[in-house]
Amino acid sequence: MGKFINPFTDVGFKIIFGQEFSKPRLLDFLNALFDGERVINNLSFLDKEQKAMFDGDRSPIYDILCETDSGEKIIVEMQNREHPNFKERMLYYASEAIVRQGEKGTAWNYDIKAVYVIAFTNFVMTGYGGRLRIDAGLTDLQQGGLFCDKLRLIYLQMPCFTKETEECESHFERWIYILKNMDILERMPWAAQNAVFQRLAEVAEVSKLSKEERIEYDHALKRYRDTLNAMTGAEMKGRAEGEHRKALESARSMKADNMPAELIAKYTGLTVETINSL
């Protein structure tokens, strides 16, 4: 086990970003993410257990739901595996946070505060390889540019970040490097120069967890590893199925050219019986 907690476990993520004493770290990260585009001076954590909007309501459970001092909602989520309709799921989360701002009566006039969804993904989304950051919003499809600034979806694909410590140029990149590599680090980089990273090193040491926290973390780490094993198994199965389909396609082409079944079997790895059945 590494010196520091794994931030991609639910317990690790909560310790780093999701508790009241985590607020300085979350503020520091969010301001690094927005890089001067906007500055968040304060935020408050909101109760994740929201009242149902209607009977049978399947309200999402956020990893972190917080509100800035100007009333904007920020949802920060950590995901270790891609789910069906993942982008739509994030949109659903954001939509609920928007809809819940509604007030009864005629005086409200739809004064909606912006909602941001920030999703750390420990996988690469289909069709978005090679990009660490995917930044989506409501755009004008005819003239280009921003149509409305009340909704923003930011995906951070951690496997796409490949820089080493000496290559990190910005505070944001240093954050991403630490989060991606924390569970294998022997020391916290940049801690001597940055008080936030120094404090992170202190709270994120596995040896400093309480007995109860350590038990909870060990269970979370097992769930995380089980997820990775399931992902690896699914990937291997998918690769094997793909190779089998290619072999069948090749066998059909060879058979169409009147190549003997025994020779096709030699080149494709398929059985003679399978080839004869094509």
PDB file of C-alpha atoms in Angstrom:
ATOM      1  CA  MET A   1       0.000   0.000   0.000  1.00  0.00           C
ATOM      2  CA  GLY A   2       1.267   3.467  -0.887  1.00  0.00           C
ATOM      3  CA  LYS A   3       2.109   6.240   1.556  1.00  0.00           C
ATOM      4  CA  PHE A   4      -0.832   8.406   0.499  1.00  0.00           C
ATOM      5  CA  ILE A   5      -4.503   7.583   0.011  1.00  0.00           C
ATOM      6  CA  ASN A   6      -5.886   6.790  -3.417  1.00  0.00           C
ATOM      7  CA  PRO A   7      -8.019   9.789  -4.468  1.00  0.00           C
ATOM      8  CA  PHE A   8     -10.098   7.599  -6.797  1.00  0.00           C
ATOM      9  CA  THR A   9     -11.623   5.748  -3.885  1.00  0.00           C
ATOM     10  CA  ASP A  10     -14.762   7.352  -2.511  1.00  0.00           C
ATOM     11  CA  VAL A  11     -13.160   7.697   0.927  1.00  0.00           C
ATOM     12  CA  GLY A  12      -9.973   9.224  -0.473  1.00  0.00           C
ATOM     13  CA  PHE A  13     -11.907  11.653  -2.659  1.00  0.00           C
ATOM     14  CA  LYS A  14     -14.013  12.732   0.316  1.00  0.00           C
ATOM     15  CA  ILE A  15     -10.957  13.341   2.516  1.00  0.00           C
ATOM     16  CA  ILE A  16      -9.266  15.460  -0.142  1.00  0.00           C
ATOM     17  CA  PHE A  17     -12.217  17.506  -1.375  1.00  0.00           C
ATOM     18  CA  GLY A  18     -15.519  16.613   0.275  1.00  0.00           C
ATOM     19  CA  GLN A  19     -15.464  17.715   3.917  1.00  0.00           C
ATOM     20  CA  GLU A  20     -15.629  21.069   5.669  1.00  0.00           C
ATOM     21  CA  PHE A  21     -11.912  21.031   6.499  1.00  0.00           C
ATOM     22  CA  SER A  22     -11.259  20.238   2.804  1.00  0.00           C
ATOM     23  CA  LYS A  23     -12.643  23.607   1.701  1.00  0.00           C
ATOM     24  CA  PRO A  24      -9.250  25.360   1.211  1.00  0.00           C
ATOM     25  CA  ARG A  25      -8.088  22.520  -1.071  1.00  0.00           C
ATOM     26  CA  LEU A  26     -11.287  22.485  -3.101  1.00  0.00           C
ATOM     27  CA  LEU A  27     -11.191  26.276  -3.493  1.00  0.00           C
ATOM     28  CA  ASP A  28      -7.554  26.120  -4.548  1.00  0.00           C
ATOM     29  CA  PHE A  29      -8.250  23.402  -7.119  1.00  0.00           C
ATOM     30  CA  LEU A  30     -11.342  25.101  -8.566  1.00  0.00           C
ATOM     31  CA  ASN A  31      -9.536  28.416  -8.958  1.00  0.00           C
ATOM     32  CA  ALA A  32      -6.645  26.612 -10.644  1.00  0.00           C
ATOM     33  CA  LEU A  33      -9.158  24.929 -12.955  1.00  0.00           C
ATOM     34  CA  PHE A  34     -10.778  28.238 -13.956  1.00  0.00           C
ATOM     35  CA  ASP A  35      -7.368  29.954 -14.122  1.00  0.00           C
ATOM     36  CA  GLY A  36      -8.526  33.536 -13.579  1.00  0.00           C
ATOM     37  CA  GLU A  37     -11.595  33.196 -15.787  1.00  0.00           C
ATOM     38  CA  ARG A  38     -13.523  33.501 -12.575  1.00  0.00           C
ATOM     39  CA  VAL A  39     -12.480  33.549  -8.922  1.00  0.00           C
ATOM     40  CA  ILE A  40     -14.296  31.675  -6.162  1.00  0.00           C
ATOM     41  CA  ASN A  41     -13.700  33.291  -2.777  1.00  0.00           C
ATOM     42  CA  ASN A  42     -15.843  30.997  -0.677  1.00  0.00           C
ATOM     43  CA  LEU A  43     -18.199  28.048  -0.937  1.00  0.00           C
ATOM     44  CA  SER A  44     -20.432  25.964   1.277  1.00  0.00           C
ATOM     45  CA  PHE A  45     -21.074  22.249   1.126  1.00  0.00           C
ATOM     46  CA  LEU A  46     -24.692  21.286   0.537  1.00  0.00           C
ATOM     47  CA  ASP A  47     -26.516  18.209   1.771  1.00  0.00           C
ATOM     48  CA  LYS A  48     -26.337  15.517  -0.883  1.00  0.00           C
ATOM     49  CA  GLU A  49     -29.581  13.946   0.322  1.00  0.00           C
ATOM     50  CA  GLN A  50     -32.063  16.128  -1.559  1.00  0.00           C
ATOM     51  CA  LYS A  51     -35.819  15.950  -1.165  1.00  0.00           C
ATOM     52  CA  ALA A  52     -37.467  14.021  -3.991  1.00  0.00           C
ATOM     53  CA  MET A  53     -39.094  16.174  -6.671  1.00  0.00           C
ATOM     54  CA  PHE A  54     -41.854  13.607  -7.264  1.00  0.00           C
ATOM     55  CA  ASP A  55     -42.843  10.071  -6.267  1.00  0.00           C
ATOM     56  CA  GLY A  56     -40.282   7.585  -7.516  1.00  0.00           C
ATOM     57  CA  ASP A  57     -37.751  10.367  -8.097  1.00  0.00           C
ATOM     58  CA  ARG A  58     -34.358   8.890  -9.039  1.00  0.00           C
ATOM     59  CA  SER A  59     -32.348  11.881  -7.815  1.00  0.00           C
ATOM     60  CA  PRO A  60     -28.615  11.491  -8.303  1.00  0.00           C
ATOM     61  CA  ILE A  61     -26.220  11.164  -5.421  1.00  0.00           C
ATOM     62  CA  TYR A  62     -23.398  13.634  -5.941  1.00  0.00           C
ATOM     63  CA  ASP A  63     -19.870  13.059  -4.745  1.00  0.00           C
ATOM     64  CA  ILE A  64     -19.647  16.740  -3.828  1.00  0.00           C
ATOM     65  CA  LEU A  65     -22.357  19.366  -4.127  1.00  0.00           C
ATOM     66  CA  CYS A  66     -21.406  22.881  -3.129  1.00  0.00           C
ATOM     67  CA  GLU A  67     -22.475  26.475  -3.633  1.00  0.00           C
ATOM     68  CA  THR A  68     -20.323  29.552  -4.175  1.00  0.00           C
ATOM     69  CA  ASP A  69     -20.786  32.805  -2.294  1.00  0.00           C
ATOM     70  CA  SER A  70     -22.660  34.148  -5.327  1.00  0.00           C
ATOM     71  CA  GLY A  71     -25.126  31.241  -5.393  1.00  0.00           C
ATOM     72  CA  GLU A  72     -23.655  29.161  -8.218  1.00  0.00           C
ATOM     73  CA  LYS A  73     -23.857  25.386  -7.823  1.00  0.00           C
ATOM     74  CA  ILE A  74     -20.790  23.209  -8.395  1.00  0.00           C
ATOM     75  CA  ILE A  75     -21.030  19.436  -8.664  1.00  0.00           C
ATOM     76  CA  VAL A  76     -17.723  17.565  -8.443  1.00  0.00           C
ATOM     77  CA  GLU A  77     -17.852  13.876  -9.320  1.00  0.00           C
ATOM     78  CA  MET A  78     -15.322  11.081  -9.507  1.00  0.00           C
ATOM     79  CA  GLN A  79     -15.920   8.137 -11.854  1.00  0.00           C
ATOM     80  CA  ASN A  80     -13.712   5.084 -12.310  1.00  0.00           C
ATOM     81  CA  ARG A  81     -15.541   3.441 -15.197  1.00  0.00           C
ATOM     82  CA  GLU A  82     -17.613   4.643 -18.115  1.00  0.00           C
ATOM     83  CA  HIS A  83     -21.343   4.081 -17.859  1.00  0.00           C
ATOM     84  CA  PRO A  84     -23.918   3.952 -20.639  1.00  0.00           C
ATOM     85  CA  ASN A  85     -25.097   7.475 -21.494  1.00  0.00           C
ATOM     86  CA  PHE A  86     -22.416   8.968 -19.260  1.00  0.00           C
ATOM     87  CA  LYS A  87     -22.635  12.438 -20.829  1.00  0.00           C
ATOM     88  CA  GLU A  88     -26.413  12.401 -20.490  1.00  0.00           C
ATOM     89  CA  ARG A  89     -26.073  11.409 -16.856  1.00  0.00           C
ATOM     90  CA  MET A  90     -23.933  14.476 -16.166  1.00  0.00           C
ATOM     91  CA  LEU A  91     -26.484  16.617 -17.980  1.00  0.00           C
ATOM     92  CA  TYR A  92     -29.225  15.140 -15.788  1.00  0.00           C
ATOM     93  CA  TYR A  93     -27.285  16.011 -12.639  1.00  0.00           C
ATOM     94  CA  ALA A  94     -26.852  19.598 -13.816  1.00  0.00           C
ATOM     95  CA  SER A  95     -30.483  19.882 -14.878  1.00  0.00           C
ATOM     96  CA  GLU A  96     -31.698  18.856 -11.443  1.00  0.00           C
ATOM     97  CA  ALA A  97     -29.501  21.479  -9.829  1.00  0.00           C
ATOM     98  CA  ILE A  98     -31.020  24.062 -12.178  1.00  0.00           C
ATOM     99  CA  VAL A  99     -34.631  22.963 -11.718  1.00  0.00           C
ATOM    100  CA  ARG A 100     -34.350  22.942  -7.930  1.00  0.00           C
ATOM    101  CA  GLN A 101     -33.632  26.671  -8.024  1.00  0.00           C
ATOM    102  CA  GLY A 102     -37.212  27.336  -9.173  1.00  0.00           C
ATOM    103  CA  GLU A 103     -39.545  29.189  -6.845  1.00  0.00           C
ATOM    104  CA  LYS A 104     -43.336  29.260  -6.829  1.00  0.00           C
ATOM    105  CA  GLY A 105     -45.132  32.459  -7.689  1.00  0.00           C
ATOM    106  CA  THR A 106     -44.674  35.203 -10.259  1.00  0.00           C
ATOM    107  CA  ALA A 107     -41.967  37.202  -8.488  1.00  0.00           C
ATOM    108  CA  TRP A 108     -39.067  34.834  -9.196  1.00  0.00           C
ATOM    109  CA  ASN A 109     -38.665  35.530 -12.953  1.00  0.00           C
ATOM    110  CA  TYR A 110     -36.213  32.657 -13.636  1.00  0.00           C
ATOM    111  CA  ASP A 111     -33.161  34.190 -11.988  1.00  0.00           C
ATOM    112  CA  ILE A 112     -31.071  31.047 -12.472  1.00  0.00           C
ATOM    113  CA  LYS A 113     -27.574  30.800 -11.028  1.00  0.00           C
ATOM    114  CA  ALA A 114     -24.931  28.986 -13.051  1.00  0.00           C
ATOM    115  CA  VAL A 115     -24.371  25.257 -12.539  1.00  0.00           C
ATOM    116  CA  TYR A 116     -21.006  23.628 -13.131  1.00  0.00           C
ATOM    117  CA  VAL A 117     -20.381  19.890 -13.292  1.00  0.00           C
ATOM    118  CA  ILE A 118     -16.751  18.831 -12.931  1.00  0.00           C
ATOM    119  CA  ALA A 119     -16.185  15.116 -13.487  1.00  0.00           C
ATOM    120  CA  PHE A 120     -12.875  13.377 -12.857  1.00  0.00           C
ATOM    121  CA  THR A 121     -12.848  10.263 -15.052  1.00  0.00           C
ATOM    122  CA  ASN A 122     -10.378   7.451 -14.521  1.00  0.00           C
ATOM    123  CA  PHE A 123     -11.055   6.375 -18.111  1.00  0.00           C
ATOM    124  CA  VAL A 124     -11.125   7.934 -21.570  1.00  0.00           C
ATOM    125  CA  MET A 125     -14.582   8.690 -22.910  1.00  0.00           C
ATOM    126  CA  THR A 126     -15.430   7.098 -26.240  1.00  0.00           C
ATOM    127  CA  GLY A 127     -14.476   9.470 -29.054  1.00  0.00           C
ATOM    128  CA  TYR A 128     -12.436  11.830 -26.860  1.00  0.00           C
ATOM    129  CA  GLY A 129      -9.006  10.192 -26.752  1.00  0.00           C
ATOM    130  CA  GLY A 130      -5.930  12.310 -26.127  1.00  0.00           C
ATOM    131  CA  ARG A 131      -7.708  15.207 -24.383  1.00  0.00           C
ATOM    132  CA  LEU A 132      -7.275  15.818 -20.668  1.00  0.00           C
ATOM    133  CA  ARG A 133     -10.008  18.426 -20.519  1.00  0.00           C
ATOM    134  CA  ILE A 134     -13.381  18.447 -22.260  1.00  0.00           C
ATOM    135  CA  ASP A 135     -15.185  21.736 -21.671  1.00  0.00           C
ATOM    136  CA  ALA A 136     -18.803  21.856 -22.853  1.00  0.00           C
ATOM    137  CA  GLY A 137     -21.557  24.440 -22.601  1.00  0.00           C
ATOM    138  CA  LEU A 138     -24.498  25.962 -24.433  1.00  0.00           C
ATOM    139  CA  THR A 139     -23.296  27.396 -27.745  1.00  0.00           C
ATOM    140  CA  ASP A 140     -24.771  29.253 -30.705  1.00  0.00           C
ATOM    141  CA  LEU A 141     -24.637  26.635 -33.456  1.00  0.00           C
ATOM    142  CA  GLN A 142     -25.027  29.170 -36.270  1.00  0.00           C
ATOM    143  CA  GLN A 143     -22.711  31.984 -35.266  1.00  0.00           C
ATOM    144  CA  GLY A 144     -20.506  30.182 -32.754  1.00  0.00           C
ATOM    145  CA  GLY A 145     -19.613  31.417 -29.306  1.00  0.00           C
ATOM    146  CA  LEU A 146     -21.396  31.084 -26.008  1.00  0.00           C
ATOM    147  CA  PHE A 147     -25.201  31.154 -26.065  1.00  0.00           C
ATOM    148  CA  CYS A 148     -25.819  30.961 -22.301  1.00  0.00           C
ATOM    149  CA  ASP A 149     -23.373  30.796 -19.386  1.00  0.00           C
ATOM    150  CA  LYS A 150     -25.698  29.049 -16.923  1.00  0.00           C
ATOM    151  CA  LEU A 151     -24.581  25.487 -17.672  1.00  0.00           C
ATOM    152  CA  ARG A 152     -21.072  24.078 -17.999  1.00  0.00           C
ATOM    153  CA  LEU A 153     -19.832  20.495 -18.076  1.00  0.00           C
ATOM    154  CA  ILE A 154     -16.114  19.888 -17.556  1.00  0.00           C
ATOM    155  CA  TYR A 155     -14.634  16.398 -17.883  1.00  0.00           C
ATOM    156  CA  LEU A 156     -11.065  15.716 -16.735  1.00  0.00           C
ATOM    157  CA  GLN A 157      -9.807  12.486 -18.335  1.00  0.00           C
ATOM    158  CA  MET A 158      -6.977  11.528 -16.001  1.00  0.00           C
ATOM    159  CA  PRO A 159      -5.397   8.798 -18.217  1.00  0.00           C
ATOM    160  CA  CYS A 160      -4.734  11.470 -20.864  1.00  0.00           C
ATOM    161  CA  PHE A 161      -2.370  13.370 -18.555  1.00  0.00           C
ATOM    162  CA  THR A 162       1.153  12.032 -19.081  1.00  0.00           C
ATOM    163  CA  LYS A 163       3.430  14.823 -17.838  1.00  0.00           C
ATOM    164  CA  GLU A 164       6.120  14.286 -15.225  1.00  0.00           C
ATOM    165  CA  THR A 165       6.805  16.672 -12.328  1.00  0.00           C
ATOM    166  CA  GLU A 166       9.377  18.747 -14.170  1.00  0.00           C
ATOM    167  CA  GLU A 167       7.007  19.168 -17.124  1.00  0.00           C
ATOM    168  CA  CYS A 168       4.090  20.618 -15.142  1.00  0.00           C
ATOM    169  CA  GLU A 169       3.838  24.283 -16.047  1.00  0.00           C
ATOM    170  CA  SER A 170       0.773  25.513 -14.170  1.00  0.00           C
ATOM    171  CA  HIS A 171      -0.751  25.096 -10.734  1.00  0.00           C
ATOM    172  CA  PHE A 172      -3.630  23.207 -12.368  1.00  0.00           C
ATOM    173  CA  GLU A 173      -1.229  20.706 -13.971  1.00  0.00           C
ATOM    174  CA  ARG A 174       0.474  20.195 -10.606  1.00  0.00           C
ATOM    175  CA  TRP A 175      -2.909  19.369  -9.093  1.00  0.00           C
ATOM    176  CA  ILE A 176      -3.665  16.872 -11.865  1.00  0.00           C
ATOM    177  CA  TYR A 177      -0.230  15.246 -11.509  1.00  0.00           C
ATOM    178  CA  ILE A 178      -0.692  14.806  -7.756  1.00  0.00           C
ATOM    179  CA  LEU A 179      -4.209  13.406  -8.027  1.00  0.00           C
ATOM    180  CA  LYS A 180      -3.235  10.956 -10.753  1.00  0.00           C
ATOM    181  CA  ASN A 181      -0.107   9.696  -8.971  1.00  0.00           C
ATOM    182  CA  MET A 182      -0.856  10.238  -5.299  1.00  0.00           C
ATOM    183  CA  ASP A 183      -1.181   6.587  -4.301  1.00  0.00           C
ATOM    184  CA  ILE A 184       2.318   5.781  -5.645  1.00  0.00           C
ATOM    185  CA  LEU A 185       4.134   8.898  -4.411  1.00  0.00           C
ATOM    186  CA  GLU A 186       6.714   8.623  -1.643  1.00  0.00           C
ATOM    187  CA  ARG A 187       6.649  12.358  -1.027  1.00  0.00           C
ATOM    188  CA  MET A 188       4.282  15.155  -1.962  1.00  0.00           C
ATOM    189  CA  PRO A 189       5.833  17.273  -4.732  1.00  0.00           C
ATOM    190  CA  TRP A 190       5.746  21.063  -4.412  1.00  0.00           C
ATOM    191  CA  ALA A 191       4.775  20.805  -0.722  1.00  0.00           C
ATOM    192  CA  ALA A 192       7.732  22.953   0.327  1.00  0.00           C
ATOM    193  CA  GLN A 193       6.598  25.778  -1.961  1.00  0.00           C
ATOM    194  CA  ASN A 194       2.831  25.506  -1.525  1.00  0.00           C
ATOM    195  CA  ALA A 195       0.928  25.445   1.771  1.00  0.00           C
ATOM    196  CA  VAL A 196      -2.100  23.710   0.192  1.00  0.00           C
ATOM    197  CA  PHE A 197       0.002  20.785  -1.026  1.00  0.00           C
ATOM    198  CA  GLN A 198       1.807  20.674   2.312  1.00  0.00           C
ATOM    199  CA  ARG A 199      -1.509  20.345   4.128  1.00  0.00           C
ATOM    200  CA  LEU A 200      -2.654  17.772   1.584  1.00  0.00           C
ATOM    201  CA  ALA A 201       0.418  15.677   2.386  1.00  0.00           C
ATOM    202  CA  GLU A 202      -0.504  15.768   6.060  1.00  0.00           C
ATOM    203  CA  VAL A 203      -4.155  14.745   5.742  1.00  0.00           C
ATOM    204  CA  ALA A 204      -3.638  12.225   2.939  1.00  0.00           C
ATOM    205  CA  GLU A 205      -1.125   9.948   4.651  1.00  0.00           C
ATOM    206  CA  VAL A 206      -2.611   6.489   5.146  1.00  0.00           C
ATOM    207  CA  SER A 207      -0.739   6.094   8.443  1.00  0.00           C
ATOM    208  CA  LYS A 208      -2.511   9.146   9.881  1.00  0.00           C
ATOM    209  CA  LEU A 209      -6.019   7.812   9.337  1.00  0.00           C
ATOM    210  CA  SER A 210      -7.979   6.931  12.443  1.00  0.00           C
ATOM    211  CA  LYS A 211      -8.824   3.280  13.053  1.00  0.00           C
ATOM    212  CA  GLU A 212     -12.364   3.822  11.774  1.00  0.00           C
ATOM    213  CA  GLU A 213     -11.144   5.778   8.729  1.00  0.00           C
ATOM    214  CA  ARG A 214      -8.588   3.075   7.937  1.00  0.00           C
ATOM    215  CA  ILE A 215     -11.224   0.330   7.995  1.00  0.00           C
ATOM    216  CA  GLU A 216     -13.488   2.409   5.757  1.00  0.00           C
ATOM    217  CA  TYR A 217     -10.582   3.230   3.428  1.00  0.00           C
ATOM    218  CA  ASP A 218      -9.514  -0.417   3.131  1.00  0.00           C
ATOM    219  CA  HIS A 219     -13.049  -1.362   2.096  1.00  0.00           C
ATOM    220  CA  ALA A 220     -13.114   1.509  -0.409  1.00  0.00           C
ATOM    221  CA  LEU A 221      -9.747   0.454  -1.819  1.00  0.00           C
ATOM    222  CA  LYS A 222     -11.038  -3.092  -2.324  1.00  0.00           C
ATOM    223  CA  ARG A 223     -14.090  -1.756  -4.187  1.00  0.00           C
ATOM    224  CA  TYR A 224     -11.797   0.378  -6.355  1.00  0.00           C
ATOM    225  CA  ARG A 225      -9.554  -2.593  -7.208  1.00  0.00           C
ATOM    226  CA  ASP A 226     -12.564  -4.788  -7.948  1.00  0.00           C
ATOM    227  CA  THR A 227     -13.790  -2.101 -10.356  1.00  0.00           C
ATOM    228  CA  LEU A 228     -10.421  -1.998 -12.118  1.00  0.00           C
ATOM    229  CA  ASN A 229     -10.349  -5.792 -12.368  1.00  0.00           C
ATOM    230  CA  ALA A 230     -13.845  -5.804 -13.856  1.00  0.00           C
ATOM    231  CA  MET A 231     -12.807  -3.122 -16.352  1.00  0.00           C
ATOM    232  CA  THR A 232      -9.694  -5.094 -17.313  1.00  0.00           C
ATOM    233  CA  GLY A 233     -11.730  -8.276 -17.710  1.00  0.00           C
ATOM    234  CA  ALA A 234     -14.302  -6.541 -19.881  1.00  0.00           C
ATOM    235  CA  GLU A 235     -11.552  -4.973 -21.998  1.00  0.00           C
ATOM    236  CA  MET A 236      -9.818  -8.330 -22.510  1.00  0.00           C
ATOM    237  CA  LYS A 237     -13.119  -9.982 -23.401  1.00  0.00           C
ATOM    238  CA  GLY A 238     -13.891  -7.227 -25.885  1.00  0.00           C
ATOM    239  CA  ARG A 239     -10.454  -7.520 -27.468  1.00  0.00           C
ATOM    240  CA  ALA A 240     -10.796 -11.307 -27.777  1.00  0.00           C
ATOM    241  CA  GLU A 241     -14.224 -10.963 -29.365  1.00  0.00           C
ATOM    242  CA  GLY A 242     -12.851  -8.412 -31.804  1.00  0.00           C
ATOM    243  CA  GLU A 243      -9.988 -10.678 -32.806  1.00  0.00           C
ATOM    244  CA  HIS A 244     -12.409 -13.561 -33.273  1.00  0.00           C
ATOM    245  CA  ARG A 245     -14.608 -11.432 -35.565  1.00  0.00           C
ATOM    246  CA  LYS A 246     -11.571 -10.464 -37.637  1.00  0.00           C
ATOM    247  CA  ALA A 247     -10.552 -14.115 -37.913  1.00  0.00           C
ATOM    248  CA  LEU A 248     -14.042 -15.030 -39.126  1.00  0.00           C
ATOM    249  CA  GLU A 249     -13.968 -12.242 -41.724  1.00  0.00           C
ATOM    250  CA  SER A 250     -10.568 -13.397 -42.965  1.00  0.00           C
ATOM    251  CA  ALA A 251     -11.747 -17.006 -43.087  1.00  0.00           C
ATOM    252  CA  ARG A 252     -14.781 -16.044 -45.179  1.00  0.00           C
ATOM    253  CA  SER A 253     -12.566 -14.201 -47.661  1.00  0.00           C
ATOM    254  CA  MET A 254     -10.141 -17.131 -47.886  1.00  0.00           C
ATOM    255  CA  LYS A 255     -12.996 -19.592 -48.285  1.00  0.00           C
ATOM    256  CA  ALA A 256     -14.456 -17.441 -51.083  1.00  0.00           C
ATOM    257  CA  ASP A 257     -11.083 -17.786 -52.838  1.00  0.00           C
ATOM    258  CA  ASN A 258     -11.389 -21.587 -52.542  1.00  0.00           C
ATOM    259  CA  MET A 259      -8.541 -21.944 -50.072  1.00  0.00           C
ATOM    260  CA  PRO A 260      -8.587 -25.346 -48.271  1.00  0.00           C
ATOM    261  CA  ALA A 261     -10.161 -25.343 -44.814  1.00  0.00           C
ATOM    262  CA  GLU A 262      -7.018 -26.828 -43.265  1.00  0.00           C
ATOM    263  CA  LEU A 263      -4.905 -23.979 -44.605  1.00  0.00           C
ATOM    264  CA  ILE A 264      -7.440 -21.369 -43.466  1.00  0.00           C
ATOM    265  CA  ALA A 265      -7.355 -22.921 -39.991  1.00  0.00           C
ATOM    266  CA  LYS A 266      -3.556 -22.630 -39.965  1.00  0.00           C
ATOM    267  CA  TYR A 267      -3.614 -18.907 -40.767  1.00  0.00           C
ATOM    268  CA  THR A 268      -6.623 -17.850 -38.673  1.00  0.00           C
ATOM    269  CA  GLY A 269      -6.469 -20.116 -35.638  1.00  0.00           C
ATOM    270  CA  LEU A 270     -10.063 -21.216 -36.191  1.00  0.00           C
ATOM    271  CA  THR A 271     -11.117 -24.843 -36.186  1.00  0.00           C
ATOM    272  CA  VAL A 272     -11.883 -26.662 -39.416  1.00  0.00           C
ATOM    273  CA  GLU A 273     -15.424 -27.227 -38.127  1.00  0.00           C
ATOM    274  CA  THR A 274     -15.955 -23.480 -37.657  1.00  0.00           C
ATOM    275  CA  ILE A 275     -14.597 -22.745 -41.116  1.00  0.00           C
ATOM    276  CA  ASN A 276     -16.839 -25.359 -42.736  1.00  0.00           C
ATOM    277  CA  SER A 277     -19.863 -23.828 -41.020  1.00  0.00           C
ATOM    278  CA  LEU A 278     -19.242 -20.400 -42.545  1.00  0.00           C
TER     279      LEU A 278
END
